[in-house]
mmCIF file of C-alpha atoms in Angstrom:
data_model
loop_
_atom_site.group_PDB
_atom_site.id
_atom_site.type_symbol
_atom_site.label_atom_id
_atom_site.label_comp_id
_atom_site.label_asym_id
_atom_site.label_seq_id
_atom_site.Cartn_x
_atom_site.Cartn_y
_atom_site.Cartn_z
ATOM 1 C CA MET A 699 -83.208 43.648 -81.357
ATOM 2 C CA GLY A 700 -85.853 46.163 -80.447
ATOM 3 C CA SER A 701 -83.768 49.299 -80.483
ATOM 4 C CA SER A 702 -84.269 51.671 -83.393
ATOM 5 C CA THR A 703 -80.504 51.395 -83.971
ATOM 6 C CA ASP A 704 -81.141 47.830 -85.182
ATOM 7 C CA GLU A 705 -83.950 48.782 -87.584
ATOM 8 C CA PHE A 706 -83.442 49.954 -91.148
ATOM 9 C CA ASP A 707 -85.260 50.758 -94.346
ATOM 10 C CA VAL A 708 -82.798 48.690 -96.399
ATOM 11 C CA ILE A 709 -80.233 46.083 -95.371
ATOM 12 C CA VAL A 710 -77.554 45.341 -97.974
ATOM 13 C CA ILE A 711 -75.733 42.032 -97.502
ATOM 14 C CA GLY A 712 -72.230 42.062 -98.999
ATOM 15 C CA GLY A 713 -69.841 45.012 -98.893
ATOM 16 C CA GLY A 714 -68.028 44.544 -102.189
ATOM 17 C CA ILE A 715 -68.419 46.928 -105.087
ATOM 18 C CA MET A 716 -72.054 46.048 -105.857
ATOM 19 C CA GLY A 717 -73.256 46.208 -102.275
ATOM 20 C CA SER A 718 -71.332 49.413 -101.608
ATOM 21 C CA ALA A 719 -72.734 51.074 -104.741
ATOM 22 C CA THR A 720 -76.244 49.955 -103.729
ATOM 23 C CA ALA A 721 -75.858 51.233 -100.152
ATOM 24 C CA TYR A 722 -74.688 54.558 -101.563
ATOM 25 C CA GLN A 723 -77.783 54.774 -103.753
ATOM 26 C CA THR A 724 -80.283 53.894 -101.022
ATOM 27 C CA ALA A 725 -78.637 56.218 -98.487
ATOM 28 C CA LYS A 726 -78.542 58.997 -101.081
ATOM 29 C CA ARG A 727 -82.313 58.645 -101.436
ATOM 30 C CA GLY A 728 -82.821 59.201 -97.726
ATOM 31 C CA CYS A 729 -83.255 55.571 -96.679
ATOM 32 C CA LYS A 730 -81.825 54.375 -93.403
ATOM 33 C CA THR A 731 -79.330 51.844 -94.756
ATOM 34 C CA LEU A 732 -77.254 49.064 -93.192
ATOM 35 C CA LEU A 733 -74.353 47.503 -95.120
ATOM 36 C CA LEU A 734 -73.168 44.155 -93.740
ATOM 37 C CA GLU A 735 -69.853 42.580 -94.759
ATOM 38 C CA GLN A 736 -68.795 39.091 -93.622
ATOM 39 C CA PHE A 737 -65.055 39.922 -93.646
ATOM 40 C CA ASP A 738 -63.134 43.133 -92.975
ATOM 41 C CA LEU A 739 -64.191 46.071 -95.097
ATOM 42 C CA LEU A 740 -61.953 46.332 -98.195
ATOM 43 C CA HIS A 741 -60.781 42.720 -97.830
ATOM 44 C CA HIS A 742 -59.000 40.845 -100.638
ATOM 45 C CA LEU A 743 -60.951 37.590 -100.444
ATOM 46 C CA GLY A 744 -63.606 38.120 -103.107
ATOM 47 C CA SER A 745 -64.084 39.953 -106.409
ATOM 48 C CA SER A 746 -63.797 43.654 -105.561
ATOM 49 C CA HIS A 747 -60.143 44.157 -104.650
ATOM 50 C CA GLY A 748 -56.912 44.610 -106.564
ATOM 51 C CA GLU A 749 -55.159 47.175 -108.677
ATOM 52 C CA SER A 750 -57.300 47.635 -111.777
ATOM 53 C CA ARG A 751 -60.473 46.799 -113.673
ATOM 54 C CA THR A 752 -61.239 47.779 -117.254
ATOM 55 C CA ILE A 753 -64.213 49.650 -118.609
ATOM 56 C CA ARG A 754 -65.323 49.248 -122.217
ATOM 57 C CA GLY A 755 -68.457 49.946 -124.191
ATOM 58 C CA THR A 756 -67.838 47.154 -126.707
ATOM 59 C CA TYR A 757 -69.952 44.087 -126.002
ATOM 60 C CA PRO A 758 -71.186 41.258 -128.220
ATOM 61 C CA GLU A 759 -74.464 41.532 -126.277
ATOM 62 C CA ASP A 760 -76.095 44.778 -127.370
ATOM 63 C CA TYR A 761 -78.019 45.194 -124.105
ATOM 64 C CA TYR A 762 -74.875 46.106 -122.151
ATOM 65 C CA THR A 763 -73.820 49.160 -124.152
ATOM 66 C CA ASP A 764 -76.335 51.589 -122.627
ATOM 67 C CA MET A 765 -75.522 50.271 -119.159
ATOM 68 C CA VAL A 766 -71.808 50.987 -119.686
ATOM 69 C CA LEU A 767 -72.567 54.447 -121.070
ATOM 70 C CA GLU A 768 -74.675 55.285 -118.021
ATOM 71 C CA ALA A 769 -72.040 53.795 -115.728
ATOM 72 C CA SER A 770 -69.285 55.933 -117.263
ATOM 73 C CA GLU A 771 -71.335 59.051 -116.517
ATOM 74 C CA LEU A 772 -72.147 57.890 -112.987
ATOM 75 C CA TRP A 773 -68.472 57.177 -112.267
ATOM 76 C CA ARG A 774 -67.721 60.826 -113.020
ATOM 77 C CA GLU A 775 -70.628 62.045 -110.911
ATOM 78 C CA VAL A 776 -69.572 59.963 -107.908
ATOM 79 C CA GLU A 777 -65.934 61.015 -108.326
ATOM 80 C CA SER A 778 -67.073 64.637 -108.280
ATOM 81 C CA GLU A 779 -68.968 64.054 -105.061
ATOM 82 C CA ALA A 780 -66.025 62.247 -103.467
ATOM 83 C CA GLY A 781 -63.447 64.763 -104.639
ATOM 84 C CA TYR A 782 -60.985 62.274 -106.144
ATOM 85 C CA LYS A 783 -60.603 60.004 -109.172
ATOM 86 C CA VAL A 784 -60.853 56.237 -109.467
ATOM 87 C CA TYR A 785 -61.392 56.025 -113.251
ATOM 88 C CA THR A 786 -58.816 56.940 -115.882
ATOM 89 C CA SER A 787 -60.036 57.072 -119.490
ATOM 90 C CA THR A 788 -58.233 55.384 -122.380
ATOM 91 C CA PRO A 789 -59.214 54.146 -125.835
ATOM 92 C CA GLN A 790 -60.391 50.515 -126.066
ATOM 93 C CA LEU A 791 -59.062 48.099 -128.693
ATOM 94 C CA ASP A 792 -60.839 44.803 -129.408
ATOM 95 C CA MET A 793 -59.044 42.444 -131.754
ATOM 96 C CA GLY A 794 -59.361 38.972 -133.203
ATOM 97 C CA PRO A 795 -59.791 36.931 -136.379
ATOM 98 C CA ALA A 796 -61.952 38.777 -138.910
ATOM 99 C CA ASN A 797 -64.412 35.884 -138.959
ATOM 100 C CA ASP A 798 -64.715 35.545 -135.163
ATOM 101 C CA ALA A 799 -68.428 35.446 -134.268
ATOM 102 C CA SER A 800 -67.982 37.373 -131.017
ATOM 103 C CA LEU A 801 -65.998 40.162 -132.641
ATOM 104 C CA LYS A 802 -68.553 40.391 -135.463
ATOM 105 C CA ALA A 803 -71.248 40.649 -132.781
ATOM 106 C CA VAL A 804 -69.275 43.500 -131.151
ATOM 107 C CA ILE A 805 -69.364 45.401 -134.449
ATOM 108 C CA ALA A 806 -73.083 44.710 -134.907
ATOM 109 C CA SER A 807 -73.750 45.876 -131.338
ATOM 110 C CA CYS A 808 -71.839 49.114 -131.943
ATOM 111 C CA GLN A 809 -73.839 49.715 -135.106
ATOM 112 C CA LYS A 810 -77.175 48.976 -133.417
ATOM 113 C CA ASN A 811 -76.391 51.326 -130.530
ATOM 114 C CA SER A 812 -74.870 54.069 -132.730
ATOM 115 C CA PHE A 813 -71.669 53.628 -130.753
ATOM 116 C CA SER A 814 -68.780 55.230 -132.628
ATOM 117 C CA PHE A 815 -66.003 52.860 -133.700
ATOM 118 C CA GLN A 816 -63.237 52.307 -136.265
ATOM 119 C CA ILE A 817 -62.257 49.008 -137.860
ATOM 120 C CA LEU A 818 -58.495 48.665 -138.355
ATOM 121 C CA ASP A 819 -56.587 46.074 -140.361
ATOM 122 C CA HIS A 820 -53.067 44.762 -139.754
ATOM 123 C CA ASP A 821 -51.296 47.775 -141.305
ATOM 124 C CA GLU A 822 -53.583 50.334 -139.681
ATOM 125 C CA VAL A 823 -52.986 48.845 -136.228
ATOM 126 C CA ALA A 824 -49.224 48.971 -136.815
ATOM 127 C CA ASN A 825 -49.454 52.617 -137.886
ATOM 128 C CA LYS A 826 -51.863 53.640 -135.147
ATOM 129 C CA PHE A 827 -49.721 52.218 -132.370
ATOM 130 C CA SER A 828 -46.326 53.019 -133.881
ATOM 131 C CA GLY A 829 -44.836 49.537 -133.788
ATOM 132 C CA ARG A 830 -45.970 48.806 -130.219
ATOM 133 C CA LEU A 831 -48.712 46.385 -131.199
ATOM 134 C CA SER A 832 -49.304 43.992 -134.078
ATOM 135 C CA ILE A 833 -52.120 41.739 -135.222
ATOM 136 C CA PRO A 834 -51.985 38.923 -137.812
ATOM 137 C CA GLU A 835 -52.872 39.646 -141.429
ATOM 138 C CA ASN A 836 -56.236 37.858 -141.129
ATOM 139 C CA TRP A 837 -57.265 39.765 -137.979
ATOM 140 C CA ILE A 838 -59.060 43.052 -137.511
ATOM 141 C CA ALA A 839 -59.305 45.436 -134.587
ATOM 142 C CA VAL A 840 -62.176 47.590 -133.368
ATOM 143 C CA LEU A 841 -61.093 50.888 -131.838
ATOM 144 C CA THR A 842 -63.440 52.953 -129.655
ATOM 145 C CA GLU A 843 -62.986 55.942 -127.370
ATOM 146 C CA LEU A 844 -64.768 54.489 -124.323
ATOM 147 C CA GLY A 845 -62.159 52.478 -122.477
ATOM 148 C CA GLY A 846 -60.290 52.942 -119.274
ATOM 149 C CA VAL A 847 -58.991 51.663 -115.981
ATOM 150 C CA ILE A 848 -60.793 51.724 -112.631
ATOM 151 C CA LYS A 849 -58.973 51.315 -109.317
ATOM 152 C CA PRO A 850 -61.197 48.758 -107.571
ATOM 153 C CA THR A 851 -60.294 48.919 -103.883
ATOM 154 C CA LYS A 852 -60.283 52.717 -104.032
ATOM 155 C CA ALA A 853 -63.674 52.613 -105.789
ATOM 156 C CA VAL A 854 -65.218 50.372 -103.120
ATOM 157 C CA SER A 855 -63.854 52.678 -100.432
ATOM 158 C CA MET A 856 -65.305 55.675 -102.273
ATOM 159 C CA PHE A 857 -68.834 54.255 -102.357
ATOM 160 C CA GLN A 858 -68.619 53.208 -98.711
ATOM 161 C CA ALA A 859 -67.370 56.624 -97.612
ATOM 162 C CA LEU A 860 -70.137 58.392 -99.525
ATOM 163 C CA ALA A 861 -72.776 56.007 -98.161
ATOM 164 C CA PHE A 862 -71.485 56.663 -94.642
ATOM 165 C CA ARG A 863 -71.544 60.405 -95.296
ATOM 166 C CA ARG A 864 -75.207 60.002 -96.279
ATOM 167 C CA GLY A 865 -75.984 58.245 -92.998
ATOM 168 C CA ALA A 866 -75.503 54.566 -93.837
ATOM 169 C CA VAL A 867 -74.284 52.219 -91.120
ATOM 170 C CA LEU A 868 -71.399 49.938 -92.147
ATOM 171 C CA LYS A 869 -70.652 46.796 -90.150
ATOM 172 C CA ASP A 870 -67.921 44.339 -91.049
ATOM 173 C CA ASN A 871 -67.123 40.840 -89.760
ATOM 174 C CA MET A 872 -70.859 40.198 -89.844
ATOM 175 C CA GLU A 873 -71.477 36.949 -91.741
ATOM 176 C CA VAL A 874 -75.181 36.628 -92.535
ATOM 177 C CA LYS A 875 -76.539 33.150 -91.784
ATOM 178 C CA ASP A 876 -80.260 33.606 -92.400
ATOM 179 C CA ILE A 877 -82.972 35.967 -93.583
ATOM 180 C CA LYS A 878 -86.519 35.488 -92.346
ATOM 181 C CA ARG A 879 -89.726 37.352 -92.918
ATOM 182 C CA ASP A 880 -91.098 39.065 -89.822
ATOM 183 C CA GLU A 881 -94.608 37.627 -89.751
ATOM 184 C CA VAL A 882 -95.746 40.110 -87.095
ATOM 185 C CA ARG A 883 -94.429 43.438 -88.325
ATOM 186 C CA GLY A 884 -93.627 42.632 -91.916
ATOM 187 C CA GLY A 885 -90.179 43.275 -93.299
ATOM 188 C CA MET A 886 -87.112 41.066 -92.876
ATOM 189 C CA VAL A 887 -85.002 39.899 -89.974
ATOM 190 C CA VAL A 888 -81.351 39.279 -90.839
ATOM 191 C CA TYR A 889 -79.381 36.940 -88.557
ATOM 192 C CA THR A 890 -75.580 36.914 -88.342
ATOM 193 C CA ALA A 891 -73.026 34.356 -87.174
ATOM 194 C CA THR A 892 -72.133 36.643 -84.256
ATOM 195 C CA GLY A 893 -75.669 36.398 -82.869
ATOM 196 C CA ASP A 894 -76.677 39.882 -83.957
ATOM 197 C CA LYS A 895 -79.952 40.389 -85.753
ATOM 198 C CA PHE A 896 -81.293 43.355 -87.652
ATOM 199 C CA TRP A 897 -84.728 44.277 -88.933
ATOM 200 C CA GLY A 898 -85.201 45.842 -92.328
ATOM 201 C CA ARG A 899 -88.173 46.767 -94.461
ATOM 202 C CA LYS A 900 -86.300 45.518 -97.503
ATOM 203 C CA CYS A 901 -83.127 43.599 -98.218
ATOM 204 C CA VAL A 902 -80.583 43.417 -101.068
ATOM 205 C CA VAL A 903 -78.235 40.439 -101.406
ATOM 206 C CA THR A 904 -74.922 41.244 -103.123
ATOM 207 C CA ALA A 905 -72.792 38.489 -101.630
ATOM 208 C CA GLY A 906 -70.581 37.864 -104.661
ATOM 209 C CA ALA A 907 -69.098 34.365 -104.772
ATOM 210 C CA TRP A 908 -71.103 33.483 -101.637
ATOM 211 C CA THR A 909 -74.494 34.368 -103.171
ATOM 212 C CA LYS A 910 -75.344 30.797 -104.140
ATOM 213 C CA LYS A 911 -74.535 29.479 -100.663
ATOM 214 C CA LEU A 912 -76.520 32.189 -98.882
ATOM 215 C CA VAL A 913 -79.594 31.909 -101.092
ATOM 216 C CA HIS A 914 -79.584 28.127 -100.721
ATOM 217 C CA SER A 915 -79.341 28.324 -96.924
ATOM 218 C CA VAL A 916 -82.196 30.844 -96.819
ATOM 219 C CA THR A 917 -84.565 29.363 -99.404
ATOM 220 C CA GLY A 918 -83.290 25.908 -100.378
ATOM 221 C CA HIS A 919 -83.193 27.172 -103.978
ATOM 222 C CA GLU A 920 -80.068 26.569 -106.081
ATOM 223 C CA LEU A 921 -79.142 29.655 -108.064
ATOM 224 C CA PRO A 922 -76.964 28.735 -111.071
ATOM 225 C CA ILE A 923 -74.102 30.935 -109.906
ATOM 226 C CA GLN A 924 -70.749 29.167 -109.723
ATOM 227 C CA PRO A 925 -67.631 30.732 -108.154
ATOM 228 C CA LEU A 926 -64.464 30.613 -110.248
ATOM 229 C CA GLU A 927 -60.951 31.525 -109.187
ATOM 230 C CA THR A 928 -58.911 33.461 -111.717
ATOM 231 C CA ALA A 929 -55.363 34.759 -111.803
ATOM 232 C CA VAL A 930 -54.140 38.133 -113.062
ATOM 233 C CA TRP A 931 -50.615 38.443 -114.425
ATOM 234 C CA TYR A 932 -48.300 41.426 -114.807
ATOM 235 C CA TRP A 933 -45.459 41.302 -117.325
ATOM 236 C CA ARG A 934 -42.274 43.333 -117.348
ATOM 237 C CA ILE A 935 -41.746 45.809 -120.182
ATOM 238 C CA LYS A 936 -38.213 45.595 -121.513
ATOM 239 C CA GLU A 937 -35.858 48.375 -120.484
ATOM 240 C CA GLY A 938 -36.100 51.481 -122.594
ATOM 241 C CA HIS A 939 -39.655 50.769 -123.774
ATOM 242 C CA GLU A 940 -41.584 51.457 -120.567
ATOM 243 C CA GLU A 941 -43.032 54.818 -121.633
ATOM 244 C CA LYS A 942 -44.535 53.345 -124.801
ATOM 245 C CA PHE A 943 -47.166 51.427 -122.855
ATOM 246 C CA THR A 944 -48.152 53.845 -120.077
ATOM 247 C CA ILE A 945 -51.673 55.083 -119.558
ATOM 248 C CA LYS A 946 -50.421 58.664 -119.906
ATOM 249 C CA GLY A 947 -49.955 58.064 -123.613
ATOM 250 C CA ASP A 948 -52.538 56.728 -126.030
ATOM 251 C CA PHE A 949 -52.074 53.037 -125.288
ATOM 252 C CA PRO A 950 -55.493 51.413 -124.920
ATOM 253 C CA THR A 951 -57.176 48.920 -122.724
ATOM 254 C CA PHE A 952 -57.573 45.875 -124.929
ATOM 255 C CA ALA A 953 -59.241 42.512 -125.473
ATOM 256 C CA SER A 954 -58.457 39.679 -127.844
ATOM 257 C CA TYR A 955 -61.311 37.434 -128.935
ATOM 258 C CA GLY A 956 -60.817 33.732 -129.540
ATOM 259 C CA ARG A 957 -59.445 30.887 -127.477
ATOM 260 C CA PRO A 958 -58.266 31.987 -125.043
ATOM 261 C CA TYR A 959 -59.957 35.355 -124.553
ATOM 262 C CA ILE A 960 -57.170 37.692 -123.402
ATOM 263 C CA TYR A 961 -57.470 41.171 -121.953
ATOM 264 C CA GLY A 962 -55.187 43.819 -120.519
ATOM 265 C CA THR A 963 -54.559 47.386 -119.461
ATOM 266 C CA PRO A 964 -51.865 49.995 -120.105
ATOM 267 C CA SER A 965 -49.031 50.264 -117.610
ATOM 268 C CA LEU A 966 -50.398 52.082 -114.561
ATOM 269 C CA GLU A 967 -50.442 50.392 -111.178
ATOM 270 C CA PHE A 968 -46.893 48.991 -111.187
ATOM 271 C CA PRO A 969 -44.222 51.072 -113.009
ATOM 272 C CA GLY A 970 -42.624 49.086 -115.793
ATOM 273 C CA LEU A 971 -45.272 46.342 -115.711
ATOM 274 C CA ILE A 972 -48.324 45.769 -117.894
ATOM 275 C CA LYS A 973 -51.339 43.623 -117.016
ATOM 276 C CA ILE A 974 -52.192 40.904 -119.539
ATOM 277 C CA ALA A 975 -54.387 38.025 -118.404
ATOM 278 C CA VAL A 976 -56.647 35.244 -119.592
ATOM 279 C CA HIS A 977 -60.382 35.649 -118.974
ATOM 280 C CA GLY A 978 -60.981 32.375 -117.168
ATOM 281 C CA GLY A 979 -59.974 30.080 -114.350
ATOM 282 C CA CYS A 980 -61.046 27.054 -112.347
ATOM 283 C CA LEU A 981 -64.308 26.455 -110.512
ATOM 284 C CA CYS A 982 -63.938 26.666 -106.759
ATOM 285 C CA ASP A 983 -65.595 26.714 -103.369
ATOM 286 C CA PRO A 984 -65.145 30.314 -102.150
ATOM 287 C CA ASP A 985 -64.394 29.012 -98.649
ATOM 288 C CA LYS A 986 -61.808 26.461 -99.868
ATOM 289 C CA ARG A 987 -59.956 28.213 -102.660
ATOM 290 C CA PRO A 988 -56.758 26.794 -104.130
ATOM 291 C CA TRP A 989 -55.252 30.327 -104.157
ATOM 292 C CA MET A 990 -53.294 31.003 -107.318
ATOM 293 C CA PRO A 991 -54.426 28.053 -109.426
ATOM 294 C CA GLY A 992 -51.766 26.573 -111.653
ATOM 295 C CA ARG A 993 -52.108 27.230 -115.356
ATOM 296 C CA ASP A 994 -50.234 26.513 -118.542
ATOM 297 C CA LEU A 995 -49.176 29.961 -119.759
ATOM 298 C CA ASP A 996 -47.622 28.856 -123.056
ATOM 299 C CA SER A 997 -50.511 30.093 -125.231
ATOM 300 C CA LEU A 998 -50.589 33.435 -123.402
ATOM 301 C CA LYS A 999 -46.810 33.863 -123.740
ATOM 302 C CA GLU A 1000 -47.086 33.115 -127.453
ATOM 303 C CA TRP A 1001 -49.866 35.698 -127.793
ATOM 304 C CA ILE A 1002 -47.818 38.330 -125.951
ATOM 305 C CA GLU A 1003 -44.758 37.660 -128.085
ATOM 306 C CA GLY A 1004 -46.794 37.990 -131.277
ATOM 307 C CA ARG A 1005 -48.818 41.062 -130.328
ATOM 308 C CA PHE A 1006 -46.123 43.055 -128.509
ATOM 309 C CA LEU A 1007 -43.268 42.478 -130.962
ATOM 310 C CA GLY A 1008 -40.797 41.245 -128.372
ATOM 311 C CA LEU A 1009 -41.012 44.425 -126.274
ATOM 312 C CA LEU A 1010 -42.187 42.540 -123.172
ATOM 313 C CA ASP A 1011 -40.347 39.913 -121.159
ATOM 314 C CA CYS A 1012 -42.769 37.013 -121.402
ATOM 315 C CA SER A 1013 -40.461 34.367 -119.914
ATOM 316 C CA ALA A 1014 -42.520 34.502 -116.701
ATOM 317 C CA PRO A 1015 -44.966 36.903 -115.044
ATOM 318 C CA ALA A 1016 -43.370 39.569 -112.861
ATOM 319 C CA ALA A 1017 -46.346 39.525 -110.472
ATOM 320 C CA THR A 1018 -49.500 37.479 -109.985
ATOM 321 C CA GLN A 1019 -52.744 38.227 -108.172
ATOM 322 C CA SER A 1020 -55.895 36.195 -107.569
ATOM 323 C CA CYS A 1021 -59.601 36.946 -107.340
ATOM 324 C CA MET A 1022 -62.956 35.302 -108.022
ATOM 325 C CA TYR A 1023 -65.698 35.503 -110.623
ATOM 326 C CA SER A 1024 -69.311 34.498 -109.974
ATOM 327 C CA MET A 1025 -70.324 32.715 -113.159
ATOM 328 C CA THR A 1026 -73.785 32.163 -114.612
ATOM 329 C CA PRO A 1027 -74.271 29.674 -117.474
ATOM 330 C CA ASP A 1028 -74.802 32.509 -120.002
ATOM 331 C CA GLU A 1029 -72.344 34.970 -118.397
ATOM 332 C CA ASP A 1030 -75.173 37.466 -117.865
ATOM 333 C CA PHE A 1031 -76.036 39.044 -114.524
ATOM 334 C CA VAL A 1032 -78.799 38.183 -112.073
ATOM 335 C CA LEU A 1033 -80.741 41.337 -111.131
ATOM 336 C CA ASP A 1034 -84.102 40.247 -109.789
ATOM 337 C CA PHE A 1035 -86.408 39.726 -106.857
ATOM 338 C CA LEU A 1036 -85.754 36.631 -104.767
ATOM 339 C CA GLY A 1037 -89.448 35.783 -104.978
ATOM 340 C CA GLY A 1038 -91.167 32.952 -103.129
ATOM 341 C CA GLU A 1039 -92.108 33.884 -99.589
ATOM 342 C CA PHE A 1040 -89.936 37.008 -99.888
ATOM 343 C CA GLY A 1041 -91.745 38.371 -102.924
ATOM 344 C CA GLU A 1042 -90.274 41.724 -103.962
ATOM 345 C CA ASP A 1043 -88.899 42.515 -100.503
ATOM 346 C CA VAL A 1044 -85.546 40.823 -101.160
ATOM 347 C CA VAL A 1045 -83.545 41.686 -104.291
ATOM 348 C CA ILE A 1046 -80.608 39.703 -105.668
ATOM 349 C CA GLY A 1047 -77.617 41.180 -107.495
ATOM 350 C CA GLY A 1048 -75.119 38.530 -108.521
ATOM 351 C CA GLY A 1049 -73.599 36.359 -111.212
ATOM 352 C CA PHE A 1050 -71.489 39.178 -112.633
ATOM 353 C CA SER A 1051 -69.297 36.651 -114.440
ATOM 354 C CA GLY A 1052 -66.072 38.611 -114.476
ATOM 355 C CA HIS A 1053 -67.369 41.698 -116.281
ATOM 356 C CA GLY A 1054 -69.636 43.552 -113.864
ATOM 357 C CA PHE A 1055 -67.282 45.880 -111.985
ATOM 358 C CA LYS A 1056 -67.284 48.554 -114.677
ATOM 359 C CA MET A 1057 -71.082 48.773 -114.421
ATOM 360 C CA SER A 1058 -71.277 48.876 -110.625
ATOM 361 C CA PRO A 1059 -72.596 52.464 -110.411
ATOM 362 C CA VAL A 1060 -75.552 51.631 -112.662
ATOM 363 C CA ILE A 1061 -76.073 48.232 -111.024
ATOM 364 C CA GLY A 1062 -76.252 49.954 -107.652
ATOM 365 C CA ARG A 1063 -78.838 52.309 -109.136
ATOM 366 C CA ILE A 1064 -80.859 49.415 -110.587
ATOM 367 C CA LEU A 1065 -80.819 47.379 -107.368
ATOM 368 C CA ALA A 1066 -81.873 50.432 -105.362
ATOM 369 C CA ASP A 1067 -84.681 51.094 -107.841
ATOM 370 C CA LEU A 1068 -85.887 47.506 -107.607
ATOM 371 C CA VAL A 1069 -85.872 47.305 -103.825
ATOM 372 C CA LEU A 1070 -87.450 50.731 -103.307
ATOM 373 C CA THR A 1071 -89.919 50.999 -106.201
ATOM 374 C CA GLY A 1072 -90.287 47.497 -107.648
ATOM 375 C CA SER A 1073 -89.005 48.513 -111.101
ATOM 376 C CA ALA A 1074 -85.954 49.992 -112.808
ATOM 377 C CA ASP A 1075 -85.897 52.445 -115.688
ATOM 378 C CA GLY A 1076 -83.435 52.445 -118.538
ATOM 379 C CA VAL A 1077 -82.631 48.743 -118.611
ATOM 380 C CA GLU A 1078 -84.355 45.688 -120.090
ATOM 381 C CA LEU A 1079 -84.389 43.356 -117.107
ATOM 382 C CA LYS A 1080 -85.611 40.292 -118.994
ATOM 383 C CA HIS A 1081 -81.973 39.419 -119.727
ATOM 384 C CA PHE A 1082 -81.209 39.317 -115.994
ATOM 385 C CA ARG A 1083 -84.216 37.507 -114.508
ATOM 386 C CA ILE A 1084 -83.672 34.378 -112.413
ATOM 387 C CA GLY A 1085 -86.547 32.710 -114.254
ATOM 388 C CA ARG A 1086 -84.605 32.550 -117.520
ATOM 389 C CA PHE A 1087 -82.852 29.445 -116.201
ATOM 390 C CA ASP A 1088 -86.206 27.713 -115.641
ATOM 391 C CA GLU A 1089 -86.992 28.238 -119.317
ATOM 392 C CA ASN A 1090 -83.518 27.168 -120.449
ATOM 393 C CA PRO A 1091 -80.825 25.894 -118.027
ATOM 394 C CA LYS A 1092 -78.219 27.599 -120.216
ATOM 395 C CA GLY A 1093 -79.980 30.953 -119.874
ATOM 396 C CA ASN A 1094 -79.937 33.525 -122.648
ATOM 397 C CA VAL A 1095 -79.291 32.023 -126.089
ATOM 398 C CA LYS A 1096 -76.364 33.589 -127.973
ATOM 399 C CA GLU A 1097 -74.884 33.096 -131.409
ATOM 400 C CA PHE A 1098 -71.277 33.304 -130.274
ATOM 401 C CA ALA A 1099 -69.004 31.444 -127.888
ATOM 402 C CA ASP A 1100 -68.696 32.079 -124.165
ATOM 403 C CA GLN A 1101 -65.865 34.457 -123.311
ATOM 404 C CA VAL A 1102 -64.715 32.888 -120.036
ATOM 405 C CA GLY A 1103 -62.564 29.779 -120.288
ATOM 406 C CA PHE A 1104 -62.691 27.016 -117.683
ATOM 407 C CA ILE A 1105 -59.697 24.932 -116.638
ATOM 408 C CA GLU A 1106 -59.427 21.912 -114.378
ATOM 409 C CA SER A 1107 -58.170 22.693 -110.885
ATOM 410 C CA PRO A 1108 -54.766 21.125 -110.226
ATOM 411 C CA TYR A 1109 -55.763 20.582 -106.594
#
């Protein structure tokens, strides 16, 4: 080190969606930015790859709605800058038993945030979706206009390309092993497994499922962020019915509250297939994953058969993919300063708990705000502070059940 080519205003550690969105934001603001990724750029080993992610404005926690609304606007702005689309809009349908606490909280959140919605009963769902979808008599559904599908790998590539266009330096196969304060000059020195080191005035850690390991190796502090491996399943639509479930029509992204929590998207990425998956998985070491954890799919098959009126082949998934979540005890994010000897010079973005991708443009904005100015407008950060786990190991207190289900690893 010593060359100006090794010195930066901001070093972002982790080149998934959150790190790439952050690097885009800092580079856009004129900061000399370095984005470090431990694997190849656009790898499939973490949480930012694959064929689709959903976006929805319906949350039991009312503090996410404004973040999703801002994110939906930022997605369009970034698409305009890039010159291509990664986000396709659809309606969003949330369904479940009428007395489900989480679904009732979704309705209350919509009301509090003046977020337009319709409540549909069994007959209204059948009429709305013309015999393609059914819910039990004692269920309701919440229909909103803000839904959609995001293409994740394409989105990561988009942020990286725009960051590069703005002058950011992107380096892959650079596993960060340590971060130390430069006691002489100030700022941070970042050390990699390859022997390279880089100096930065500030640093942002967005290491996904590896965040806990990296923070512990740097500070000795145990962040309550636990990696979880999850599987995504695609199911074949029976012949002659394929067009009924495509994204080109009015078929929505959807979520079903209860045990298990089930979600899905219209047919888009694979012709004739529709994604329907369980929001959950098994805890794992990100460096020793089981890859495609085994799971009893009987309850999911039963749900598909009941909701989709026999129009899908639910004998077995047609395709399966795997990725990871980074879980916090309360399923809320960590957006905060690392603190301790690093003070406000190192910012952490992690613990996105399987629902952060949709908000990545606004999270990148927030993390850039924090690292460059020490504060972030438009978001109540108390819900995302690390210190909440010191006050209560379970984090934020909620009046409804967790959405993510945990299963025992078969390995």
